Amino acid sequence: MADKIESNGGPMQIDVKLVRDLAKMLDQTNLTEIEVADGERRIRVAREPAPQAASFVATAPMAAPALASIPAPAATPAPVAAAVAPQADANAVKSPMVGTVYLASEPSAPPFVSVGDTVKAGQTLLIVEAMKVMNPITAPAAGTVKAVFVENGQPVEYDQPLIVVA
Protein backbone atom coordinates (compact mmCIF):
# COMPACT_ATOMS: atom_id res chain seq x y z
CA MET A 1 0.00 0.00 0.00
CA ALA A 2 1.52 3.34 -0.99
CA ASP A 3 0.39 6.76 0.17
CA LYS A 4 0.96 9.97 -1.82
CA ILE A 5 3.02 12.50 0.03
CA GLU A 6 3.72 15.89 -1.55
CA SER A 7 7.31 17.09 -1.65
CA ASN A 8 9.08 20.09 -3.21
CA GLY A 9 9.66 18.11 -6.40
CA GLY A 10 6.02 17.03 -6.77
CA PRO A 11 4.11 13.96 -5.61
CA MET A 12 6.19 11.05 -4.36
CA GLN A 13 4.91 7.55 -3.74
CA ILE A 14 5.96 6.33 -0.30
CA ASP A 15 5.41 2.83 1.00
CA VAL A 16 4.27 3.68 4.53
CA LYS A 17 4.47 0.03 5.61
CA LEU A 18 8.13 -0.08 4.53
CA VAL A 19 8.90 3.07 6.53
CA ARG A 20 7.15 1.62 9.60
CA ASP A 21 9.03 -1.68 9.17
CA LEU A 22 12.35 0.19 8.94
CA ALA A 23 11.50 2.21 12.07
CA LYS A 24 10.62 -1.01 13.89
CA MET A 25 13.95 -2.50 12.77
CA LEU A 26 15.76 0.52 14.29
CA ASP A 27 14.06 -0.15 17.62
CA GLN A 28 14.84 -3.88 17.54
CA THR A 29 18.53 -3.45 16.65
CA ASN A 30 19.22 -0.21 18.57
CA LEU A 31 20.71 1.31 15.40
CA THR A 32 20.40 5.06 14.85
CA GLU A 33 19.68 5.02 11.12
CA ILE A 34 18.95 2.75 8.17
CA GLU A 35 18.72 3.51 4.45
CA VAL A 36 17.18 1.46 1.65
CA ALA A 37 17.57 2.12 -2.09
CA ASP A 38 15.42 0.82 -4.92
CA GLY A 39 16.58 2.29 -8.21
CA GLU A 40 16.48 6.07 -7.81
CA ARG A 41 14.13 5.91 -4.82
CA ARG A 42 15.89 6.09 -1.45
CA ILE A 43 14.30 5.90 1.97
CA ARG A 44 16.31 6.85 5.04
CA VAL A 45 14.93 6.47 8.55
CA ALA A 46 16.98 7.96 11.39
CA ARG A 47 16.58 8.82 15.03
CA GLU A 48 18.65 10.63 17.61
CA PRO A 49 20.90 8.22 19.53
CA ALA A 50 20.02 7.64 23.16
CA PRO A 51 22.27 9.45 25.61
CA GLN A 52 25.20 7.25 26.59
CA ALA A 53 26.13 6.53 30.18
CA ALA A 54 29.50 7.77 31.37
CA SER A 55 32.32 5.47 30.34
CA PHE A 56 33.64 3.05 32.93
CA VAL A 57 36.27 0.39 33.33
CA ALA A 58 34.75 -3.06 33.82
CA THR A 59 36.68 -5.15 36.32
CA ALA A 60 34.10 -7.83 37.07
CA PRO A 61 33.69 -11.15 35.21
CA MET A 62 31.26 -11.20 32.27
CA ALA A 63 28.47 -12.63 34.43
CA ALA A 64 28.24 -9.26 36.20
CA PRO A 65 24.79 -7.62 36.41
CA ALA A 66 23.78 -4.79 34.11
CA LEU A 67 25.42 -1.40 34.65
CA ALA A 68 22.23 0.12 36.04
CA SER A 69 22.19 -2.36 38.94
CA ILE A 70 25.84 -1.94 39.96
CA PRO A 71 26.00 0.30 43.01
CA ALA A 72 28.48 3.17 42.74
CA PRO A 73 31.25 3.01 45.35
CA ALA A 74 30.82 5.90 47.74
CA ALA A 75 34.51 6.34 48.66
CA THR A 76 35.91 6.36 45.09
CA PRO A 77 36.19 9.88 43.63
CA ALA A 78 35.30 10.37 39.95
CA PRO A 79 38.76 11.69 38.88
CA VAL A 80 40.33 8.30 39.70
CA ALA A 81 38.00 6.49 37.28
CA ALA A 82 38.65 9.10 34.60
CA ALA A 83 42.41 8.68 35.02
CA VAL A 84 42.18 4.90 34.58
CA ALA A 85 40.04 4.91 31.42
CA PRO A 86 42.57 6.49 28.98
CA GLN A 87 45.30 4.12 30.14
CA ALA A 88 43.00 1.11 29.64
CA ASP A 89 41.86 2.36 26.22
CA ALA A 90 45.47 2.41 24.95
CA ASN A 91 45.39 -1.41 24.73
CA ALA A 92 41.70 -1.71 23.90
CA VAL A 93 40.61 -3.98 21.08
CA LYS A 94 38.08 -1.91 19.12
CA SER A 95 35.13 -2.98 17.01
CA PRO A 96 35.97 -3.07 13.30
CA MET A 97 32.28 -2.62 12.40
CA VAL A 98 28.80 -1.74 13.55
CA GLY A 99 26.96 -4.77 14.87
CA THR A 100 25.92 -6.78 17.91
CA VAL A 101 28.54 -8.22 20.24
CA TYR A 102 28.38 -11.77 21.60
CA LEU A 103 30.71 -12.87 24.37
CA ALA A 104 30.13 -16.61 23.80
CA SER A 105 29.64 -18.92 20.83
CA GLU A 106 26.03 -19.60 21.88
CA PRO A 107 23.71 -18.43 24.66
CA SER A 108 24.34 -21.42 26.96
CA ALA A 109 28.12 -21.52 26.39
CA PRO A 110 30.65 -19.88 28.72
CA PRO A 111 32.21 -16.61 27.50
CA PHE A 112 35.26 -16.84 25.23
CA VAL A 113 37.30 -14.89 27.81
CA SER A 114 36.83 -13.25 31.19
CA VAL A 115 38.73 -10.56 33.06
CA GLY A 116 41.99 -12.06 34.31
CA ASP A 117 42.25 -14.73 31.58
CA THR A 118 45.54 -15.14 29.73
CA VAL A 119 45.08 -15.12 25.94
CA LYS A 120 47.28 -15.96 22.96
CA ALA A 121 47.66 -13.82 19.85
CA GLY A 122 44.86 -14.72 17.45
CA GLN A 123 42.61 -16.23 20.14
CA THR A 124 38.91 -15.35 19.76
CA LEU A 125 37.86 -12.77 22.36
CA LEU A 126 34.25 -12.23 21.24
CA ILE A 127 32.07 -12.10 18.13
CA VAL A 128 30.53 -9.09 16.38
CA GLU A 129 27.49 -9.98 14.27
CA ALA A 130 26.87 -7.71 11.31
CA MET A 131 24.20 -8.47 8.70
CA LYS A 132 23.79 -12.06 9.94
CA VAL A 133 27.55 -12.73 9.60
CA MET A 134 29.44 -13.74 12.74
CA ASN A 135 32.85 -12.00 12.79
CA PRO A 136 35.32 -13.31 15.38
CA ILE A 137 37.34 -10.57 17.05
CA THR A 138 40.75 -11.94 18.00
CA ALA A 139 43.51 -10.87 20.37
CA PRO A 140 46.11 -8.78 18.50
CA ALA A 141 48.84 -10.04 20.86
CA ALA A 142 49.30 -12.36 23.81
CA GLY A 143 48.40 -10.90 27.17
CA THR A 144 45.88 -10.80 30.00
CA VAL A 145 42.28 -9.61 29.72
CA LYS A 146 42.21 -6.46 31.88
CA ALA A 147 38.68 -5.17 31.18
CA VAL A 148 35.58 -5.87 29.12
CA PHE A 149 33.57 -2.79 28.13
CA VAL A 150 30.55 -4.52 26.55
CA GLU A 151 27.76 -6.86 27.58
CA ASN A 152 26.48 -9.87 25.68
CA GLY A 153 23.96 -8.87 22.99
CA GLN A 154 24.89 -5.18 23.15
CA PRO A 155 24.92 -3.14 19.92
CA VAL A 156 28.34 -1.66 19.15
CA GLU A 157 29.58 1.09 16.88
CA TYR A 158 32.63 1.18 14.63
CA ASP A 159 35.87 1.82 16.56
CA GLN A 160 34.13 1.36 19.94
CA PRO A 161 36.48 -0.11 22.60
CA LEU A 162 35.37 -3.66 23.40
CA ILE A 163 38.00 -5.35 25.55
CA VAL A 164 41.46 -4.58 26.91
CA VAL A 165 44.28 -7.09 26.51
CA ALA A 166 47.62 -6.01 28.00
XYZ file of N, CA, C and O in Angstrom:
664
model
N 0.844 -1.177 0.000
C 0.000 0.000 0.000
C 0.886 1.235 0.000
O 1.773 1.368 0.813
N 0.702 2.131 -0.907
C 1.521 3.343 -0.991
C 0.626 4.559 -0.803
O -0.471 4.615 -1.319
N 1.104 5.511 -0.039
C 0.392 6.763 0.167
C 1.108 7.840 -0.624
O 2.313 7.815 -0.768
N 0.343 8.830 -1.142
C 0.958 9.970 -1.821
C 1.321 11.009 -0.788
O 0.514 11.392 0.036
N 2.558 11.432 -0.855
C 3.021 12.499 0.025
C 3.642 13.549 -0.869
O 4.495 13.250 -1.690
N 3.193 14.806 -0.728
C 3.721 15.890 -1.550
C 5.103 16.295 -1.063
O 5.364 16.343 0.128
N 5.989 16.572 -1.988
C 7.307 17.088 -1.645
C 7.600 18.262 -2.560
O 6.821 18.572 -3.449
N 8.726 18.922 -2.402
C 9.078 20.086 -3.211
C 9.152 19.740 -4.690
O 8.900 20.566 -5.541
N 9.530 18.512 -5.010
C 9.660 18.111 -6.400
C 8.384 17.521 -6.968
O 8.391 16.956 -8.040
N 7.272 17.594 -6.283
C 6.017 17.032 -6.766
C 5.629 15.816 -5.947
O 6.254 15.499 -4.943
N 4.569 15.108 -6.385
C 4.108 13.956 -5.608
C 5.144 12.835 -5.616
O 5.817 12.587 -6.603
N 5.251 12.159 -4.505
C 6.188 11.047 -4.361
C 5.427 9.894 -3.740
O 4.707 10.081 -2.764
N 5.567 8.736 -4.282
C 4.913 7.552 -3.742
C 5.781 6.978 -2.629
O 6.935 6.654 -2.851
N 5.220 6.869 -1.438
C 5.963 6.332 -0.301
C 5.222 5.125 0.236
O 4.014 5.191 0.479
N 5.967 4.053 0.423
C 5.414 2.835 1.005
C 5.458 2.995 2.522
O 6.497 2.803 3.151
N 4.349 3.397 3.107
C 4.274 3.679 4.533
C 4.602 2.431 5.345
O 5.282 2.512 6.368
N 4.173 1.276 4.893
C 4.468 0.030 5.608
C 5.973 -0.198 5.652
O 6.519 -0.591 6.684
N 6.681 0.073 4.566
C 8.135 -0.081 4.534
C 8.793 0.858 5.534
O 9.685 0.464 6.290
N 8.339 2.104 5.580
C 8.900 3.075 6.529
C 8.658 2.602 7.960
O 9.561 2.638 8.808
N 7.448 2.123 8.241
C 7.152 1.620 9.596
C 8.004 0.403 9.930
O 8.497 0.262 11.052
N 8.184 -0.501 8.955
C 9.026 -1.682 9.172
C 10.474 -1.282 9.448
O 11.136 -1.859 10.310
N 10.973 -0.274 8.724
C 12.345 0.190 8.943
C 12.478 0.822 10.336
O 13.467 0.602 11.039
N 11.476 1.596 10.737
C 11.498 2.206 12.067
C 11.473 1.130 13.151
O 12.187 1.222 14.156
N 10.682 0.098 12.935
C 10.619 -1.014 13.892
C 11.968 -1.721 13.963
O 12.438 -2.086 15.034
N 12.635 -1.875 12.817
C 13.945 -2.496 12.774
C 14.970 -1.676 13.567
O 15.827 -2.227 14.253
N 14.862 -0.333 13.493
C 15.756 0.520 14.288
C 15.587 0.235 15.775
O 16.567 0.129 16.505
N 14.337 0.119 16.211
C 14.064 -0.153 17.622
C 14.599 -1.514 18.040
O 15.177 -1.662 19.109
N 14.422 -2.524 17.202
C 14.840 -3.883 17.538
C 16.356 -4.031 17.575
O 16.883 -4.814 18.349
N 17.084 -3.289 16.748
C 18.530 -3.448 16.653
C 19.299 -2.355 17.376
O 20.523 -2.420 17.457
N 18.602 -1.350 17.890
C 19.221 -0.207 18.566
C 20.162 0.572 17.647
O 21.092 1.220 18.107
N 19.941 0.499 16.335
C 20.712 1.311 15.404
C 20.133 2.721 15.400
O 19.002 2.948 15.831
N 20.902 3.687 14.877
C 20.401 5.057 14.853
C 19.863 5.455 13.490
O 19.136 6.424 13.375
N 20.238 4.717 12.429
C 19.679 5.020 11.119
C 19.796 3.809 10.205
O 20.607 2.921 10.429
N 18.940 3.808 9.189
C 18.949 2.755 8.173
C 18.483 3.387 6.869
O 17.635 4.272 6.870
N 19.072 2.969 5.755
C 18.717 3.508 4.447
C 18.522 2.352 3.475
O 19.283 1.392 3.472
N 17.490 2.465 2.647
C 17.178 1.462 1.648
C 17.070 2.161 0.297
O 16.496 3.244 0.201
N 17.649 1.549 -0.745
C 17.574 2.122 -2.088
C 16.932 1.114 -3.031
O 17.199 -0.084 -2.964
N 16.078 1.625 -3.893
C 15.422 0.815 -4.916
C 15.424 1.657 -6.183
O 14.561 2.518 -6.363
N 16.431 1.441 -7.039
C 16.578 2.294 -8.213
C 16.963 3.696 -7.771
O 17.912 3.872 -7.033
N 16.207 4.691 -8.207
C 16.481 6.073 -7.809
C 15.784 6.448 -6.510
O 16.063 7.492 -5.936
N 14.873 5.627 -6.053
C 14.134 5.906 -4.822
C 14.971 5.472 -3.621
O 15.484 4.371 -3.575
N 15.140 6.374 -2.669
C 15.890 6.089 -1.451
C 15.020 6.466 -0.254
O 14.398 7.518 -0.260
N 15.027 5.602 0.738
C 14.298 5.896 1.974
C 15.298 5.771 3.112
O 15.961 4.748 3.255
N 15.412 6.836 3.897
C 16.312 6.849 5.040
C 15.492 7.145 6.278
O 14.758 8.131 6.325
N 15.612 6.285 7.288
C 14.930 6.472 8.551
C 16.021 6.619 9.606
O 16.921 5.785 9.695
N 15.954 7.698 10.379
C 16.979 7.956 11.391
C 16.327 8.461 12.661
O 15.220 8.991 12.641
N 17.033 8.290 13.754
C 16.578 8.818 15.033
C 17.792 9.279 15.807
O 18.919 8.887 15.526
N 17.566 10.141 16.771
C 18.647 10.627 17.611
C 19.114 9.479 18.498
O 18.294 8.754 19.059
N 20.425 9.287 18.644
C 20.898 8.216 19.527
C 20.555 8.517 20.972
O 20.487 9.692 21.371
N 20.315 7.479 21.739
C 20.021 7.640 23.157
C 21.269 8.152 23.861
O 22.375 7.814 23.477
N 21.096 8.963 24.882
C 22.269 9.451 25.608
C 23.027 8.266 26.196
O 22.427 7.335 26.722
N 24.353 8.328 26.091
C 25.196 7.245 26.587
C 25.559 7.503 28.042
O 25.754 8.633 28.452
N 25.677 6.431 28.796
C 26.132 6.534 30.177
C 27.611 6.890 30.174
O 28.307 6.676 29.190
N 28.081 7.435 31.263
C 29.495 7.773 31.374
C 30.324 6.512 31.199
O 29.917 5.426 31.603
N 31.488 6.642 30.560
C 32.324 5.467 30.343
C 32.868 4.961 31.673
O 33.027 5.701 32.624
N 33.145 3.667 31.714
C 33.636 3.051 32.928
C 34.600 1.954 32.560
O 34.664 1.518 31.426
N 35.359 1.500 33.529
C 36.274 0.387 33.326
C 35.663 -0.813 34.022
O 35.470 -0.804 35.234
N 35.339 -1.855 33.253
C 34.746 -3.057 33.823
C 35.848 -3.915 34.423
O 36.831 -4.207 33.770
N 35.684 -4.305 35.682
C 36.682 -5.148 36.319
C 36.072 -6.452 36.804
O 36.772 -7.287 37.326
N 34.774 -6.622 36.622
C 34.099 -7.828 37.074
C 34.038 -8.847 35.946
O 34.156 -8.501 34.781
N 33.850 -10.145 36.261
C 33.687 -11.148 35.211
C 32.460 -10.848 34.368
O 31.595 -10.076 34.753
N 32.344 -11.478 33.216
C 31.259 -11.197 32.275
C 29.876 -11.500 32.841
O 28.901 -11.008 32.347
N 29.770 -12.303 33.868
C 28.468 -12.630 34.434
C 27.954 -11.510 35.338
O 26.954 -11.658 35.996
N 28.644 -10.373 35.348
C 28.244 -9.255 36.202
C 26.869 -8.740 35.800
O 26.478 -8.833 34.640
N 26.112 -8.167 36.738
C 24.791 -7.622 36.411
C 24.923 -6.393 35.513
O 26.002 -5.858 35.339
N 23.803 -5.963 34.994
C 23.784 -4.791 34.114
C 24.299 -3.567 34.841
O 24.202 -3.465 36.057
N 24.820 -2.612 34.088
C 25.417 -1.396 34.646
C 24.461 -0.670 35.588
O 24.870 -0.179 36.618
N 23.193 -0.631 35.236
C 22.232 0.124 36.039
C 22.092 -0.454 37.440
O 21.760 0.252 38.369
N 22.374 -1.759 37.627
C 22.187 -2.359 38.937
C 23.468 -2.417 39.755
O 23.456 -2.885 40.871
N 24.591 -1.942 39.212
C 25.845 -1.938 39.959
C 25.870 -0.696 40.834
O 25.814 0.417 40.335
N 25.974 -0.877 42.154
C 26.003 0.304 43.012
C 27.328 1.036 42.848
O 28.372 0.426 42.705
N 27.267 2.359 42.864
C 28.478 3.174 42.737
C 29.197 3.191 44.077
O 28.577 3.393 45.108
N 30.520 2.961 44.080
C 31.249 3.006 45.351
C 31.264 4.437 45.889
O 31.564 5.371 45.167
N 30.945 4.580 47.149
C 30.824 5.900 47.744
C 32.179 6.552 47.988
O 32.316 7.757 47.901
N 33.220 5.770 48.293
C 34.511 6.336 48.660
C 35.410 6.627 47.467
O 36.440 7.238 47.608
N 35.055 6.175 46.256
C 35.913 6.364 45.094
C 35.564 7.667 44.384
O 34.460 7.817 43.887
N 36.480 8.625 44.320
C 36.193 9.878 43.625
C 36.198 9.677 42.114
O 36.889 8.820 41.590
N 35.426 10.485 41.401
C 35.304 10.369 39.948
C 36.621 10.576 39.212
O 36.870 9.905 38.231
N 37.515 11.495 39.617
C 38.756 11.692 38.879
C 39.609 10.430 38.780
O 40.311 10.232 37.817
N 39.549 9.536 39.753
C 40.329 8.301 39.701
C 39.850 7.436 38.542
O 40.637 6.921 37.771
N 38.534 7.285 38.377
C 37.999 6.486 37.283
C 38.362 7.112 35.937
O 38.692 6.418 34.990
N 38.308 8.431 35.846
C 38.646 9.101 34.598
C 40.117 8.924 34.262
O 40.490 8.818 33.106
N 40.982 8.852 35.267
C 42.407 8.682 35.020
C 42.715 7.272 34.548
O 43.651 7.051 33.796
N 41.935 6.283 34.971
C 42.184 4.897 34.583
C 41.718 4.630 33.157
O 42.367 3.902 32.419
N 40.619 5.218 32.730
C 40.043 4.909 31.424
C 40.994 5.152 30.252
O 41.149 4.279 29.418
N 41.689 6.305 30.121
C 42.575 6.490 28.984
C 43.699 5.469 28.934
O 44.078 4.998 27.888
N 44.236 5.103 30.091
C 45.304 4.125 30.140
C 44.783 2.770 29.653
O 45.451 2.076 28.893
N 43.570 2.385 30.059
C 42.995 1.114 29.642
C 42.682 1.129 28.147
O 42.864 0.141 27.464
N 42.225 2.274 27.633
C 41.861 2.364 26.220
C 43.071 2.239 25.293
O 42.927 1.912 24.133
N 44.275 2.500 25.793
C 45.471 2.408 24.952
C 45.655 0.991 24.420
O 46.156 0.803 23.312
N 45.256 -0.017 25.157
C 45.387 -1.412 24.733
C 44.041 -2.026 24.360
O 43.929 -3.240 24.276
N 43.032 -1.200 24.184
C 41.698 -1.715 23.899
C 41.609 -2.272 22.488
O 42.131 -1.704 21.538
N 40.954 -3.422 22.373
C 40.606 -3.979 21.077
C 39.293 -3.311 20.700
O 38.329 -3.352 21.463
N 39.254 -2.683 19.521
C 38.082 -1.909 19.118
C 37.286 -2.658 18.055
O 37.823 -3.461 17.311
N 36.009 -2.335 17.988
C 35.134 -2.979 17.014
C 35.469 -2.512 15.602
O 35.525 -1.312 15.347
N 35.676 -3.450 14.678
C 35.973 -3.070 13.301
C 34.724 -2.730 12.489
O 34.825 -2.396 11.318
N 33.539 -2.841 13.126
C 32.284 -2.621 12.398
C 31.146 -2.327 13.360
O 31.282 -2.523 14.558
N 30.036 -1.904 12.798
C 28.797 -1.738 13.551
C 28.133 -3.105 13.610
O 28.102 -3.834 12.617
N 27.624 -3.475 14.759
C 26.959 -4.771 14.871
C 26.508 -5.043 16.287
O 26.341 -4.132 17.096
N 26.328 -6.328 16.583
C 25.924 -6.782 17.906
C 27.023 -7.680 18.441
O 27.477 -8.583 17.734
N 27.445 -7.451 19.665
C 28.543 -8.223 20.241
C 28.000 -9.428 21.000
O 26.960 -9.346 21.653
N 28.702 -10.546 20.858
C 28.381 -11.766 21.603
C 29.647 -12.233 22.294
O 30.702 -12.340 21.672
N 29.552 -12.490 23.577
C 30.711 -12.870 24.369
C 30.947 -14.374 24.390
O 31.963 -14.832 24.901
N 30.009 -15.148 23.838
C 30.132 -16.606 23.799
C 29.652 -17.108 22.445
O 28.953 -16.398 21.717
N 30.003 -18.353 22.130
C 29.637 -18.916 20.828
C 28.151 -19.210 20.719
O 27.602 -19.258 19.619
N 27.476 -19.402 21.842
C 26.028 -19.599 21.880
C 25.525 -19.203 23.252
O 26.319 -19.107 24.196
N 24.225 -18.956 23.400
C 23.705 -18.429 24.664
C 24.047 -19.266 25.902
O 24.306 -18.724 26.960
N 24.082 -20.591 25.786
C 24.342 -21.424 26.958
C 25.832 -21.696 27.184
O 26.198 -22.288 28.189
N 26.684 -21.267 26.272
C 28.122 -21.517 26.388
C 28.784 -20.485 27.300
O 28.304 -19.366 27.434
N 29.913 -20.858 27.912
C 30.648 -19.878 28.716
C 31.280 -18.826 27.805
O 31.499 -19.075 26.610
N 31.602 -17.648 28.341
C 32.213 -16.607 27.503
C 33.569 -17.074 26.961
O 34.245 -17.898 27.581
N 33.958 -16.517 25.806
C 35.257 -16.843 25.225
C 36.370 -16.514 26.209
O 37.300 -17.288 26.397
N 36.301 -15.333 26.830
C 37.299 -14.895 27.805
C 36.619 -14.117 28.923
O 35.533 -13.576 28.743
N 37.290 -14.047 30.055
C 36.825 -13.254 31.195
C 37.986 -12.410 31.691
O 39.151 -12.693 31.379
N 37.688 -11.405 32.483
C 38.727 -10.561 33.057
C 39.677 -11.447 33.856
O 39.244 -12.294 34.639
N 40.971 -11.272 33.625
C 41.991 -12.055 34.313
C 42.512 -13.229 33.494
O 43.555 -13.792 33.820
N 41.803 -13.617 32.429
C 42.247 -14.732 31.582
C 43.492 -14.343 30.796
O 43.635 -13.201 30.355
N 44.385 -15.316 30.591
C 45.544 -15.136 29.727
C 45.138 -15.595 28.333
O 44.539 -16.661 28.185
N 45.447 -14.774 27.316
C 45.078 -15.116 25.945
C 46.309 -15.139 25.054
O 47.322 -14.505 25.358
N 46.214 -15.892 23.959
C 47.284 -15.963 22.964
C 46.921 -15.044 21.799
O 45.737 -14.773 21.560
N 47.922 -14.621 21.057
C 47.662 -13.819 19.854
C 46.806 -14.642 18.904
O 47.068 -15.828 18.683
N 45.752 -14.034 18.379
C 44.862 -14.722 17.450
C 43.719 -15.469 18.107
O 42.834 -15.975 17.425
N 43.689 -15.547 19.427
C 42.610 -16.228 20.144
C 41.335 -15.397 20.050
O 41.366 -14.179 20.181
N 40.195 -16.053 19.846
C 38.914 -15.349 19.764
C 38.554 -14.768 21.128
O 38.544 -15.478 22.130
N 38.255 -13.470 21.138
C 37.858 -12.770 22.363
C 36.344 -12.653 22.461
O 35.761 -12.771 23.528
N 35.697 -12.386 21.314
C 34.253 -12.229 21.235
C 33.862 -12.240 19.764
O 34.713 -12.358 18.889
N 32.587 -12.110 19.500
C 32.066 -12.103 18.126
C 31.260 -10.832 17.925
O 30.512 -10.429 18.816
N 31.405 -10.209 16.747
C 30.534 -9.093 16.379
C 29.714 -9.564 15.179
O 30.267 -9.918 14.136
N 28.394 -9.590 15.351
C 27.495 -9.978 14.268
C 27.100 -8.732 13.494
O 26.672 -7.729 14.068
N 27.279 -8.799 12.187
C 26.867 -7.713 11.308
C 26.196 -8.331 10.092
O 26.801 -9.151 9.404
N 24.962 -7.976 9.855
C 24.196 -8.467 8.697
C 24.185 -9.996 8.647
O 24.442 -10.600 7.626
N 23.910 -10.613 9.792
C 23.790 -12.064 9.936
C 25.101 -12.811 9.711
O 25.108 -14.013 9.529
N 26.235 -12.098 9.716
C 27.553 -12.731 9.598
C 28.248 -12.597 10.940
O 28.345 -11.507 11.493
N 28.730 -13.741 11.465
C 29.441 -13.745 12.741
C 30.924 -13.504 12.476
O 31.577 -14.286 11.795
N 31.453 -12.401 13.002
C 32.846 -12.004 12.789
C 33.629 -12.172 14.080
O 33.418 -11.401 15.023
N 34.534 -13.159 14.148
C 35.318 -13.310 15.376
C 36.307 -12.156 15.535
O 36.960 -11.746 14.571
N 36.386 -11.626 16.725
C 37.343 -10.569 17.047
C 38.434 -11.246 17.876
O 38.152 -11.828 18.927
N 39.657 -11.190 17.381
C 40.750 -11.935 17.997
C 41.723 -11.011 18.731
O 41.783 -9.816 18.464
N 42.501 -11.619 19.616
C 43.512 -10.874 20.365
C 44.645 -10.490 19.414
O 45.169 -11.338 18.702
N 45.028 -9.217 19.388
C 46.109 -8.783 18.503
C 47.475 -9.276 18.980
O 48.402 -9.409 18.194
N 47.589 -9.552 20.280
C 48.840 -10.036 20.855
C 48.509 -10.843 22.104
O 47.400 -10.752 22.649
N 49.481 -11.612 22.569
C 49.296 -12.365 23.808
C 49.234 -11.389 24.976
O 49.828 -10.311 24.931
N 48.498 -11.766 26.007
C 48.397 -10.900 27.175
C 47.321 -11.381 28.125
O 46.857 -12.521 28.029
N 46.910 -10.496 29.009
C 45.881 -10.798 29.998
C 44.697 -9.872 29.763
O 44.881 -8.688 29.499
N 43.493 -10.413 29.871
C 42.284 -9.606 29.721
C 42.158 -8.729 30.964
O 42.029 -9.231 32.081
N 42.248 -7.416 30.768
C 42.205 -6.456 31.879
C 40.808 -5.899 32.119
O 40.456 -5.575 33.243
N 40.019 -5.747 31.043
C 38.679 -5.168 31.184
C 37.836 -5.562 29.977
O 38.364 -5.792 28.893
N 36.547 -5.643 30.196
C 35.578 -5.870 29.124
C 34.568 -4.739 29.223
O 33.955 -4.530 30.258
N 34.420 -3.985 28.120
C 33.569 -2.790 28.135
C 32.152 -3.044 27.636
O 31.342 -2.126 27.626
N 31.840 -4.243 27.170
C 30.548 -4.525 26.555
C 29.862 -5.686 27.255
O 30.498 -6.480 27.931
N 28.558 -5.767 27.047
C 27.763 -6.856 27.581
C 27.272 -7.718 26.425
O 27.162 -7.249 25.294
N 26.962 -8.950 26.695
C 26.479 -9.873 25.679
C 25.191 -9.340 25.048
O 24.282 -8.906 25.739
N 25.147 -9.329 23.713
C 23.964 -8.868 22.992
C 23.888 -7.367 22.805
O 22.913 -6.861 22.250
N 24.888 -6.647 23.231
C 24.888 -5.176 23.147
C 25.239 -4.720 21.734
O 26.153 -5.240 21.118
N 24.530 -3.721 21.209
C 24.917 -3.136 19.920
C 26.215 -2.342 20.097
O 26.404 -1.696 21.134
N 27.087 -2.403 19.101
C 28.341 -1.663 19.153
C 28.521 -0.855 17.880
O 27.980 -1.191 16.832
N 29.275 0.218 17.995
C 29.577 1.095 16.876
C 30.988 0.825 16.374
O 31.807 0.230 17.077
N 31.293 1.289 15.177
C 32.630 1.184 14.626
C 33.634 1.888 15.542
O 33.367 2.971 16.041
N 34.755 1.268 15.785
C 35.872 1.821 16.562
C 35.559 1.957 18.051
O 36.280 2.615 18.795
N 34.481 1.330 18.522
C 34.131 1.360 19.939
C 35.043 0.385 20.697
O 35.205 -0.753 20.280
N 35.660 0.813 21.808
C 36.480 -0.109 22.599
C 35.614 -1.259 23.136
O 34.526 -1.032 23.667
N 36.112 -2.485 22.975
C 35.366 -3.663 23.398
C 35.997 -4.333 24.611
O 35.300 -4.683 25.566
N 37.303 -4.543 24.543
C 37.999 -5.348 25.547
C 39.447 -4.882 25.603
O 39.986 -4.416 24.604
N 40.055 -4.985 26.762
C 41.458 -4.583 26.913
C 42.294 -5.827 27.172
O 42.011 -6.613 28.082
N 43.310 -6.015 26.334
C 44.284 -7.090 26.507
C 45.639 -6.428 26.639
O 46.089 -5.735 25.742
N 46.301 -6.628 27.781
C 47.619 -6.010 27.998
C 48.583 -7.026 28.568
O 48.211 -8.021 29.121
